[in-house]
Structures are given as structure tokens and as C-alpha cells.
Tab-separated table of C-alpha atoms in Angstrom:
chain	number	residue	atom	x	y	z
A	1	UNK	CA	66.659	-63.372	-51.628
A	2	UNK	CA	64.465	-60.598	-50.255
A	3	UNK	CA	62.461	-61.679	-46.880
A	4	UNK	CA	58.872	-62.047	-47.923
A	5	UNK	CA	56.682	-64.464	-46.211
A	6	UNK	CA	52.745	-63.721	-45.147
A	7	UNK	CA	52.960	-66.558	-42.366
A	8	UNK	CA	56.081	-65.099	-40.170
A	9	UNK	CA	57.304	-61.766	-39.083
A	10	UNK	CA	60.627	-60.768	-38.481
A	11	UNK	CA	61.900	-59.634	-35.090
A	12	UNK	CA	65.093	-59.032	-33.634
A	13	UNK	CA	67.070	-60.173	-30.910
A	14	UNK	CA	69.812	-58.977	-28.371
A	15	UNK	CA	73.165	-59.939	-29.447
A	16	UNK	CA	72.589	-60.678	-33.829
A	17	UNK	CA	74.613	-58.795	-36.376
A	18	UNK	CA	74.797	-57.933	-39.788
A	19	UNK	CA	77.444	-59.864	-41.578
A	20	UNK	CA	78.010	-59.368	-45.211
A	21	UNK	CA	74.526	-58.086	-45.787
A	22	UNK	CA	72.847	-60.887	-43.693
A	23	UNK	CA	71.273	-60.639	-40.259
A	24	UNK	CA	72.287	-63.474	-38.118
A	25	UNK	CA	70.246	-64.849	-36.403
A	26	UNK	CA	67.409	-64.199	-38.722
A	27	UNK	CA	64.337	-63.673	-36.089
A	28	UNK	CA	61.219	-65.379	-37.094
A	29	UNK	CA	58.083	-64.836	-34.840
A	30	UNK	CA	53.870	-65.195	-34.981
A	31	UNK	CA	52.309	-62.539	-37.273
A	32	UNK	CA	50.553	-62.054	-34.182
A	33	UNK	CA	50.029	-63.663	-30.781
A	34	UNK	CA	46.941	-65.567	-31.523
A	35	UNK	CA	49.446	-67.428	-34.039
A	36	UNK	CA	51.623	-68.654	-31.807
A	37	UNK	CA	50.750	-72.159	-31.085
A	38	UNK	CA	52.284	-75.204	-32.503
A	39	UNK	CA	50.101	-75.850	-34.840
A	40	UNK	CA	49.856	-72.419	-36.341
A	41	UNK	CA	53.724	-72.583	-36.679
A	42	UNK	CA	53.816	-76.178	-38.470
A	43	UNK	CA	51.247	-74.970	-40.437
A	44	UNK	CA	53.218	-72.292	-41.723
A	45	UNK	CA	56.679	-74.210	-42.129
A	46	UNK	CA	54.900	-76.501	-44.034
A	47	UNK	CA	53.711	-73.745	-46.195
A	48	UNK	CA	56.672	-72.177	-46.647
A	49	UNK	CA	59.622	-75.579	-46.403
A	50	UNK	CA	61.341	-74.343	-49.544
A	51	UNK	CA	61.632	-70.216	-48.887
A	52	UNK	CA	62.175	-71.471	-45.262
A	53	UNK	CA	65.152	-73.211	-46.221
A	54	UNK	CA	66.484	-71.035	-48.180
A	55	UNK	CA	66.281	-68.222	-45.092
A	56	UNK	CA	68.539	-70.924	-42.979
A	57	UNK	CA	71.448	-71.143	-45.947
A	58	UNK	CA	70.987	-67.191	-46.608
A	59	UNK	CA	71.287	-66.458	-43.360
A	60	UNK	CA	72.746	-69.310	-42.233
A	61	UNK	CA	71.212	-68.599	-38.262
A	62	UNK	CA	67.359	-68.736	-38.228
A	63	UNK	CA	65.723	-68.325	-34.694
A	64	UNK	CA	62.298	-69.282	-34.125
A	65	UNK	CA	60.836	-67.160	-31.204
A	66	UNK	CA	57.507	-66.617	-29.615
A	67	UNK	CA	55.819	-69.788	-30.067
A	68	UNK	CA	54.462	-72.202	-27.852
A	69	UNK	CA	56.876	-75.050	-28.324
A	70	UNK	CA	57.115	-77.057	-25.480
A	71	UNK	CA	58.910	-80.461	-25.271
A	72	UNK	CA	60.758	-83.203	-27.286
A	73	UNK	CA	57.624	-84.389	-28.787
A	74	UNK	CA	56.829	-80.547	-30.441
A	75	UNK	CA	60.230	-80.263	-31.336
A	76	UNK	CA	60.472	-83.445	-33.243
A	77	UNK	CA	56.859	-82.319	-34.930
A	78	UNK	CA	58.492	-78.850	-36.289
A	79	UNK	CA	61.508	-81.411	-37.567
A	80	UNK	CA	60.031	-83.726	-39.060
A	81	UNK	CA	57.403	-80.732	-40.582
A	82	UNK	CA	60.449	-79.492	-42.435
A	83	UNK	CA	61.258	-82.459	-44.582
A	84	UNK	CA	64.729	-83.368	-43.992
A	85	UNK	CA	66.172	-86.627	-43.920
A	86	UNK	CA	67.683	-87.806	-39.823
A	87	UNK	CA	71.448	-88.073	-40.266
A	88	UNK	CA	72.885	-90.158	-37.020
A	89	UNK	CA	75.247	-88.050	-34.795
A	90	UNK	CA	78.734	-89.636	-34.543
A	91	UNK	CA	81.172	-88.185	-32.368
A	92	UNK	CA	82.685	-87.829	-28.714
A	93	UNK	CA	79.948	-85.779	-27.077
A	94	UNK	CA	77.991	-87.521	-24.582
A	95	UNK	CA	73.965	-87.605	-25.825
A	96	UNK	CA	70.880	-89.356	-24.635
A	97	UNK	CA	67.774	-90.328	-26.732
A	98	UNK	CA	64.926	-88.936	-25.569
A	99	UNK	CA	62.171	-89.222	-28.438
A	100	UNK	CA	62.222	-90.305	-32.414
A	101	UNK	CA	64.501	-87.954	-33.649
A	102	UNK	CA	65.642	-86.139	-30.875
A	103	UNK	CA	68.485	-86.250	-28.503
A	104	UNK	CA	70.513	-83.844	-25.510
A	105	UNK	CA	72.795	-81.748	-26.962
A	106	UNK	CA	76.358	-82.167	-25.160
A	107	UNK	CA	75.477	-83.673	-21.643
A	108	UNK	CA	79.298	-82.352	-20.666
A	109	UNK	CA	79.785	-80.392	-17.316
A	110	UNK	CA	78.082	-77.245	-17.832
A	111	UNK	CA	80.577	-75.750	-16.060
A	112	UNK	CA	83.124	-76.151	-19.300
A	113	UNK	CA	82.869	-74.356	-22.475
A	114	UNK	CA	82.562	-76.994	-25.214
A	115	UNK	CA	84.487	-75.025	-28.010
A	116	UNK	CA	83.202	-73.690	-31.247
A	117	UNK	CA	82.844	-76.322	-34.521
A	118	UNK	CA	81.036	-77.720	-37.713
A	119	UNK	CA	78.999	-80.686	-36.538
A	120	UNK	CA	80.611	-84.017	-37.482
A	121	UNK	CA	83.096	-81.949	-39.283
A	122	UNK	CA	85.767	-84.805	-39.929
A	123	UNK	CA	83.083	-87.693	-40.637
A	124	UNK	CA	83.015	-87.962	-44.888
A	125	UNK	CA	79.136	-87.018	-44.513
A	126	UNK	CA	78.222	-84.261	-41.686
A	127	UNK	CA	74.392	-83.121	-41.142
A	128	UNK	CA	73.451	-79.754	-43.375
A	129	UNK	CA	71.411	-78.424	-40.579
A	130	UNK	CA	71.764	-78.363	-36.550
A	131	UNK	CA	68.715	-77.878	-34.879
A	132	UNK	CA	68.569	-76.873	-31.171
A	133	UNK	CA	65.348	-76.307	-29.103
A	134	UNK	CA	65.896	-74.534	-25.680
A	135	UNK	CA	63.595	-76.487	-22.998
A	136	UNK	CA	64.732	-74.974	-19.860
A	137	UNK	CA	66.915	-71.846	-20.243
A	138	UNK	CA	70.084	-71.590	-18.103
A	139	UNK	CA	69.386	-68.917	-15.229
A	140	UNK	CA	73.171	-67.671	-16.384
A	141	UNK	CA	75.387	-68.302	-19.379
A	142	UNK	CA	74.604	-71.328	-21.396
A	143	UNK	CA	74.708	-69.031	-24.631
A	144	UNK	CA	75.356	-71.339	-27.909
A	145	UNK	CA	77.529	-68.840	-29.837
A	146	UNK	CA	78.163	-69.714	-33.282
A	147	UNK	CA	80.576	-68.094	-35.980
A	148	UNK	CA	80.588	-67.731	-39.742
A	149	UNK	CA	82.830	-69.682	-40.778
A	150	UNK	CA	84.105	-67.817	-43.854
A	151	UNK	CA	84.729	-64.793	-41.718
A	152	UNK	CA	87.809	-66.811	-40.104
A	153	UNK	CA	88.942	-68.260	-43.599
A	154	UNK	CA	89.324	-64.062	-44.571
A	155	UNK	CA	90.574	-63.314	-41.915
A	156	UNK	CA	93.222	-66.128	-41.485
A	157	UNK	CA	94.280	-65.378	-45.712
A	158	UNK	CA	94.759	-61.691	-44.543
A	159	UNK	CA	97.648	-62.801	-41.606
A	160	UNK	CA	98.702	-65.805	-42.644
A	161	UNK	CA	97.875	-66.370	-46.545
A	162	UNK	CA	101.173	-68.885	-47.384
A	163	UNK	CA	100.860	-70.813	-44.466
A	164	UNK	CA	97.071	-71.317	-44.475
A	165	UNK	CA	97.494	-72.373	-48.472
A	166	UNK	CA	100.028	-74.938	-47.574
A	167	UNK	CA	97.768	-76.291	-44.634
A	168	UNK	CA	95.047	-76.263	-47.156
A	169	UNK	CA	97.472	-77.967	-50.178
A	170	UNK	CA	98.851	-80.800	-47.424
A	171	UNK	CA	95.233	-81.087	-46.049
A	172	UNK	CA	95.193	-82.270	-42.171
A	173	UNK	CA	95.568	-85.145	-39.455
A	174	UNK	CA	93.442	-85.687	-36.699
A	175	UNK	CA	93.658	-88.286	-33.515
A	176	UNK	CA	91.376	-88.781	-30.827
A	177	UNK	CA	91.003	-91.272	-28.077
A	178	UNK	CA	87.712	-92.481	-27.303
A	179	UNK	CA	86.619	-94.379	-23.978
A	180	UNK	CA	85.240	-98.069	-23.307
A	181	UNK	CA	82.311	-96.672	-22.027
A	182	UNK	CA	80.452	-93.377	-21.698
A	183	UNK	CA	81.246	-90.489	-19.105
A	184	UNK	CA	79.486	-87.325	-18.511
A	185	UNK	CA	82.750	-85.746	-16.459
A	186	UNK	CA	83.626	-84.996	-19.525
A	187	UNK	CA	82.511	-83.293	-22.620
A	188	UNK	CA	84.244	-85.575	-25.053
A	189	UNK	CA	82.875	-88.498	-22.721
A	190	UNK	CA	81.589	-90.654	-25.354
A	191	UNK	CA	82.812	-94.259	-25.109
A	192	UNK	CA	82.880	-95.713	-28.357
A	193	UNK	CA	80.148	-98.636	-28.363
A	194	UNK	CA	77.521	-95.905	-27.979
A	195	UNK	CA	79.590	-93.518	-30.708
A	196	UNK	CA	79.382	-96.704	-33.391
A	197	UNK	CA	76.262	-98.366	-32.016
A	198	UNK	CA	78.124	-101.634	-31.116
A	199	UNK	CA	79.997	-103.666	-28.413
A	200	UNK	CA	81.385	-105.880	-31.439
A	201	UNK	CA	84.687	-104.484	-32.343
A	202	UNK	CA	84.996	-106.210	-35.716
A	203	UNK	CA	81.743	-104.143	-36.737
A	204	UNK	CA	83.068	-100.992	-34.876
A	205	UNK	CA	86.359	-101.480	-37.041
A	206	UNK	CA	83.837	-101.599	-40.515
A	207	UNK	CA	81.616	-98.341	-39.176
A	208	UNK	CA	84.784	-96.289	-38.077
A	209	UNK	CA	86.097	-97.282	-42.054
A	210	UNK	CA	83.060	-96.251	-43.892
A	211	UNK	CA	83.285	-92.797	-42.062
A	212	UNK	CA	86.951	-92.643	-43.449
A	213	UNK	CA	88.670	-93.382	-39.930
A	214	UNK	CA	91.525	-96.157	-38.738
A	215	UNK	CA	91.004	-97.402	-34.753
A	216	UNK	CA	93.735	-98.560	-32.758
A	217	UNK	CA	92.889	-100.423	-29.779
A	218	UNK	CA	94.140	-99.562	-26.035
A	219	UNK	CA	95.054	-101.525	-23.309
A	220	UNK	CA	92.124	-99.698	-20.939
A	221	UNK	CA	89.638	-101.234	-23.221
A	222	UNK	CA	89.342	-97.670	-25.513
A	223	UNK	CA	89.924	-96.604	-28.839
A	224	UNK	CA	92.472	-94.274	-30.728
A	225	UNK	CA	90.469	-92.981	-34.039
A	226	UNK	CA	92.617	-91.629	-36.704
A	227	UNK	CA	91.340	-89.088	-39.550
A	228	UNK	CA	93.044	-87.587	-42.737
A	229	UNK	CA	93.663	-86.151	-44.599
A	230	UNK	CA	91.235	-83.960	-44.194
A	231	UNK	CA	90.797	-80.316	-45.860
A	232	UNK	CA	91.107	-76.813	-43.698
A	233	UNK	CA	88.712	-75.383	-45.932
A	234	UNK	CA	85.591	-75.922	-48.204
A	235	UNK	CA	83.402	-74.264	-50.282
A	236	UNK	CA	79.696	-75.444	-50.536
A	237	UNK	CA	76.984	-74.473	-53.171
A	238	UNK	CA	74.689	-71.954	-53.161
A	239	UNK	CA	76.705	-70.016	-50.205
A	240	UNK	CA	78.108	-67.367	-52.963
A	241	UNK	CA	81.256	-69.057	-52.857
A	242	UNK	CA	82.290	-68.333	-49.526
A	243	UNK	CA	85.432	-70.306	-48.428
A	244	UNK	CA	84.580	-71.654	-44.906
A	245	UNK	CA	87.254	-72.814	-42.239
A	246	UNK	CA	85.939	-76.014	-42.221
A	247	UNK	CA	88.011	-78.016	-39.942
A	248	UNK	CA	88.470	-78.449	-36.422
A	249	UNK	CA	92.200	-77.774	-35.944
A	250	UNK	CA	92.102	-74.866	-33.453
A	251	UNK	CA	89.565	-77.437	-30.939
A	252	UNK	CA	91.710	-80.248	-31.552
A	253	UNK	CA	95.051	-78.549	-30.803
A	254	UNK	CA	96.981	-79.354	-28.176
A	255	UNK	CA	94.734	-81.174	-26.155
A	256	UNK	CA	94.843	-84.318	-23.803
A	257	UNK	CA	92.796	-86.698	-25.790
A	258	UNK	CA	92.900	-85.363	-29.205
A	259	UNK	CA	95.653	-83.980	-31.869
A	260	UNK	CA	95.858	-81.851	-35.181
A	261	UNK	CA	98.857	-81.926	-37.428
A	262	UNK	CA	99.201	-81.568	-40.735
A	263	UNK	CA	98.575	-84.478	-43.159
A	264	UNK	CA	102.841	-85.696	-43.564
A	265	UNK	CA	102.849	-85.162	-39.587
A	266	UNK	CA	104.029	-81.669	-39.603
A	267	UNK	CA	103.430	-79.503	-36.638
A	268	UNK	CA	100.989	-76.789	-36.872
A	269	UNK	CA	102.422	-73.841	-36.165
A	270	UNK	CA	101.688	-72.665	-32.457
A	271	UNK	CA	100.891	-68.834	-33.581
A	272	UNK	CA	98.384	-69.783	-36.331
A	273	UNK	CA	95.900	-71.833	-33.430
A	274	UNK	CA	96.241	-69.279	-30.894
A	275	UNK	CA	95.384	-66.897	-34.030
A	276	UNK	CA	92.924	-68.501	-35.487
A	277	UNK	CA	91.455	-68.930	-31.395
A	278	UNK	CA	91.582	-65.338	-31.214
A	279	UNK	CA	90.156	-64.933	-34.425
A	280	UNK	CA	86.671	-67.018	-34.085
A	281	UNK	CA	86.113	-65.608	-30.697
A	282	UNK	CA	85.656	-62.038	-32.124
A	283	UNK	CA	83.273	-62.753	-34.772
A	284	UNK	CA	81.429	-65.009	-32.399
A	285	UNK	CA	77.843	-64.031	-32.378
A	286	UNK	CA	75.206	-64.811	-29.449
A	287	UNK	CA	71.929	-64.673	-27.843
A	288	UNK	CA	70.405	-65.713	-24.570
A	289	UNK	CA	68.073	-68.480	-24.882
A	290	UNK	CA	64.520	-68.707	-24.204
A	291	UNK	CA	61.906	-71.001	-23.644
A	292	UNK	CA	60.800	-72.349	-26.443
A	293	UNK	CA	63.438	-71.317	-28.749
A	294	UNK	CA	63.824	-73.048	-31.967
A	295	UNK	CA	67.119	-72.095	-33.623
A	296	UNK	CA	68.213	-73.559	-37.040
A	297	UNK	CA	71.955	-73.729	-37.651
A	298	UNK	CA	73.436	-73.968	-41.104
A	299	UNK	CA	76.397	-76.474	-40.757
A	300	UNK	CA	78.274	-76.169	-43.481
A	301	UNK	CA	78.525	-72.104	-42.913
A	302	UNK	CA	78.651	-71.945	-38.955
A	303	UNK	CA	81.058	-72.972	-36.282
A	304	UNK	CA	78.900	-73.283	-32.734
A	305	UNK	CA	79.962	-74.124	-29.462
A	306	UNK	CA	78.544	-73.316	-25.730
A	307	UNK	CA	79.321	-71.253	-23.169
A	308	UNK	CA	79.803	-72.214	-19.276
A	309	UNK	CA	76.402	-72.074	-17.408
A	310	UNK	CA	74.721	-72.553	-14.558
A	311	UNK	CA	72.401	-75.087	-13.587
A	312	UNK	CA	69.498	-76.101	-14.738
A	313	UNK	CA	70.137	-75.740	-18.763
A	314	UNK	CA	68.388	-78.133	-21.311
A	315	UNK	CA	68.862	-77.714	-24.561
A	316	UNK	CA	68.020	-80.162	-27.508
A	317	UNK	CA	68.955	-81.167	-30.525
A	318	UNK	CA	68.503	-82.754	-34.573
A	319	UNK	CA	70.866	-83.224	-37.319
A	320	UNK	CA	69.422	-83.350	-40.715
A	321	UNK	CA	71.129	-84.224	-44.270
């Protein structure tokens, strides 16, 4: 699909690329800057809600850049402008409410770099569309680099093509260990009452099974969650067939709180997660943030993550089915 719109211009921005024919991030801006207030811009997404979302999967990245967006309260006006239906988040990152349908992104040290991934990737429904809004931009770092995904799925076939088939065929394991309560000292400091909504564990047990996971409980008071099998890769409609690495395995490996294996409990083989590491780092793509930023993620295509920052950084975010 050709670009043509009469309500946005496109612009460009330090760090996008061309990837298979797409630019991404695709820059949006004001046709000029007497357009650039809020109610220009939700004027002109709700205008334009189907071509608009049909930029976001084309071009999987859409930035929004130049108008005067604000706070929580404009952010949740361009959501709810664009028609999508609020998916919950569920997972280990630590998040606060802070109006209708929007929350922090990761409230993690800033200092750490939360690693790249598909939003709820091993829950049986994840969100179609990450949307972040940059209130404050970092002074330094604090970039949200994302990857396409299907990149790393080539790229992986080209190295490694029998052993990625046979992680795909066997299809893979996941643990993690959740806390009692929440913790910002960490980036994966989500206890699980907040994570399920509940300080009953009977009704944690039924949530955590209609997301397709098993809980063991811990002596501390936490939660081991246990997911699988689950599939390395996926392919989605309407994204020309592209096979994306739609897993978490490299994020997962190895680490304190969290394992990847394959489905029978077979180990992953060390060289194909340092690899695959190496891999999604260099086709990484990034930007700096400004104020007022608006940037539209396509989950099922993208992996994102964040870089280390310095302080002050806030960044927010909706997930949408």
C-alpha cells in the first residue's frame, strides 16, 4: 500500500531504515504547524483509523511526531480515537495505573537494559499493538529499540536451519518465578497478586490456567509459572507471510529467575542464544525520543526492548487487541 493520506505528512527521523521495502519507523507529522494540536491530530486519526492501521502492520513502526501531545489524559484520547479494544497487560514488569487505559511502561532500574521481546509473547492472547507515548525524554539513552522479527527467523534458517526446525517441530518450555509482592529493584519485579489481579490464590491458580500456564507455590510466599509448549515461530495474516521469531528464548535463557528449554526438557543449545543475541542486536533499529512522541508498535512483527538511561525518563504505554 502506497502512502497517501491528505491529513499527515511524512517525515523522517535519525536512526529508521528501510527493511524489505518498508521504512521503519514510518514518520507521521502535521501537514503544517498550525495542525499540530491534539485535536487536529484526533481529528485526522479518526479520519483515517482504517489506512492508519494498515500503515502500523505495513510498516509495522509508526511514529507520531510534532504534535502537541502532552500527558496521560491526551494519550489515552489518541487511543481510544483509534478504535481498538484494551487488552490487560500480564507479565513480570513492574507498571502503575495512571489514567483509563494507560499505564508506565517498565518501572525497572533505568540503569538496566530490559531486553528486546513480543509483548505478552507466551500468554495464548498477546495485544496486536504496543503503544508508547514519551512524556519526559531521558537527557541520555532511554532509546526503545525494536527489531523485525522475521529478519532474525532468516537469519537464524540461514546458520542454523535443522536445529531451528527441530526447536520449531518440539515447540518450547518456559519457567519463571514471580514474587509475593511487587519490587521496582528489579525489572521483572512484578509480584504476582498485581500480575493476576488477586491475593486469592485459588483464583490466581484459574487466571494463570486460562492464559495456558501451571503455578507452583514457594516457600517465600512466590510463584513458579510454567509455559509450553510454546512455538519459536509464527506467521500472522496480512504480514506477506513473513515467519517471525516469535518467542522469547534468547531473554529467557540462562537467567536467575526464568528458563527456556525445549518442550521434552532438552537443552537449548548454548551457540544458537548467544547467536540469535547477536543476531537481534544488529538489526535493532532506534530513535531518540521526544516530547510528545507517539509511537505505534506492531506486536506480532516487532521485538522491542529499552536501553539503559539516565534519569528522568517517562515513557507510557497501551496494549490493544
Amino acid at each position: 500500500m502506497e502512502f497517501s493520506c491528505k491529513d499527515f505528512k511524512v517525515g523522517k527521523c535519525e536512526g529508521e531504515k528501510v527493511v524489505d521495502g518498508e521504512t521503519m519507523p514510518l514518520v507521521l507529522q502535521p501537514l503544517e504547524p498550525s495542525k499540530n494540536g491534539l485535536d487536529s491530530l484526533l481529528s485526522a486519526l479518526e479520519k483515517n483509523k482504517d489506512w492508519f492501521e494498515q500503515m502500523i502492520i505495513k510498516n509495522s513502526a509508526v511514529l507520531l511526531r510534532g504534535f502537541d501531545v502532552k500527558n496521560a489524559v491526551d494519550f489515552n484520547d489518541i487511543v481510544e480515537t483509534c478504535g481498538w479494544d484494551d487488552i490487560r497487560y500480564v507479565g513480570p514488569a513492574p507498571r502503575t495505573h495512571v489514567y483509563k487505559r494507560i499505564w508506565t511502561a517498565n518501572e525497572g532500574p533505568l540503569s538496566e537494559f530490559i531486553y528486546y521481546h513480543h509483548e505478552m509473547v507466551l500468554i495464548t492472547e498477546s495485544p496486536k499493538k504496543v503503544i508508547l507515548f514519551c512524556e519526559i525524554p531521558p537527557p541520555e539513552g532511554g532509546e526503545t529499540p525494536f527489531v523485525p522479527s522475521f529478519r532474525v527467523t532468516e537469519r537464524m534458517l540461514e546458520e542454523f536451519p535443522e536445529e531451528v526446525e527441530e526447536l520449531d517441530r518440539k515447540g518450547l518450555q518456559y519457567s519463571f518465578t514471580a514474587l509475593g509482592k511487587n519490587s521496582t529493584t528489579s525489572m521483572r519485579g512484578r509480584g504476582w497478586e498485581d500480575a493476576f489481579g488477586t491475593s486469592d490464590r485459588e483464583e490466581a491458580e484459574r487466571r494463570a490456567k486460562a492464559l495456558g500456564m501451571e503455578m507452583e507455590w514457594l516457600p517465600n510466599g512466590g510463584v513458579k509459572t510454567i509455559l509450553g509448549p510454546r512455538s519459536l515461530t509464527r506467521v500472522f495474516e496480512g504480514r506477506k507471510g513473513r515467519r517471525m521469531w516469535f518467542n522469547t528464548m534468547v531473554g529467557m535463557y540462562g537467567k536467575e529467575l526464568s528458563s527456556a528449554t525445549m518442550a521434552d526438557g532438552t537443552e537449548i543449545p548454548e551457540k544458537l542464544a548467544k547467536r540469535g543475541e547477536e543476531i537481534i542486536e544488529e538489526e535493532s533499529i532506534q530513535f531518540k525520543w521526544e516530547k510528545g512522541d507517539v509511537l505505534f508498535l506492531d506486536n506480532m512483527a516487532l521485538l522491542h526492548g529499552r536501553r539503559p538511561s539516565l534519569p528522568p525518563r517517562k515513557v507510557l504505554v497501551a496494549t490493544c487487541k
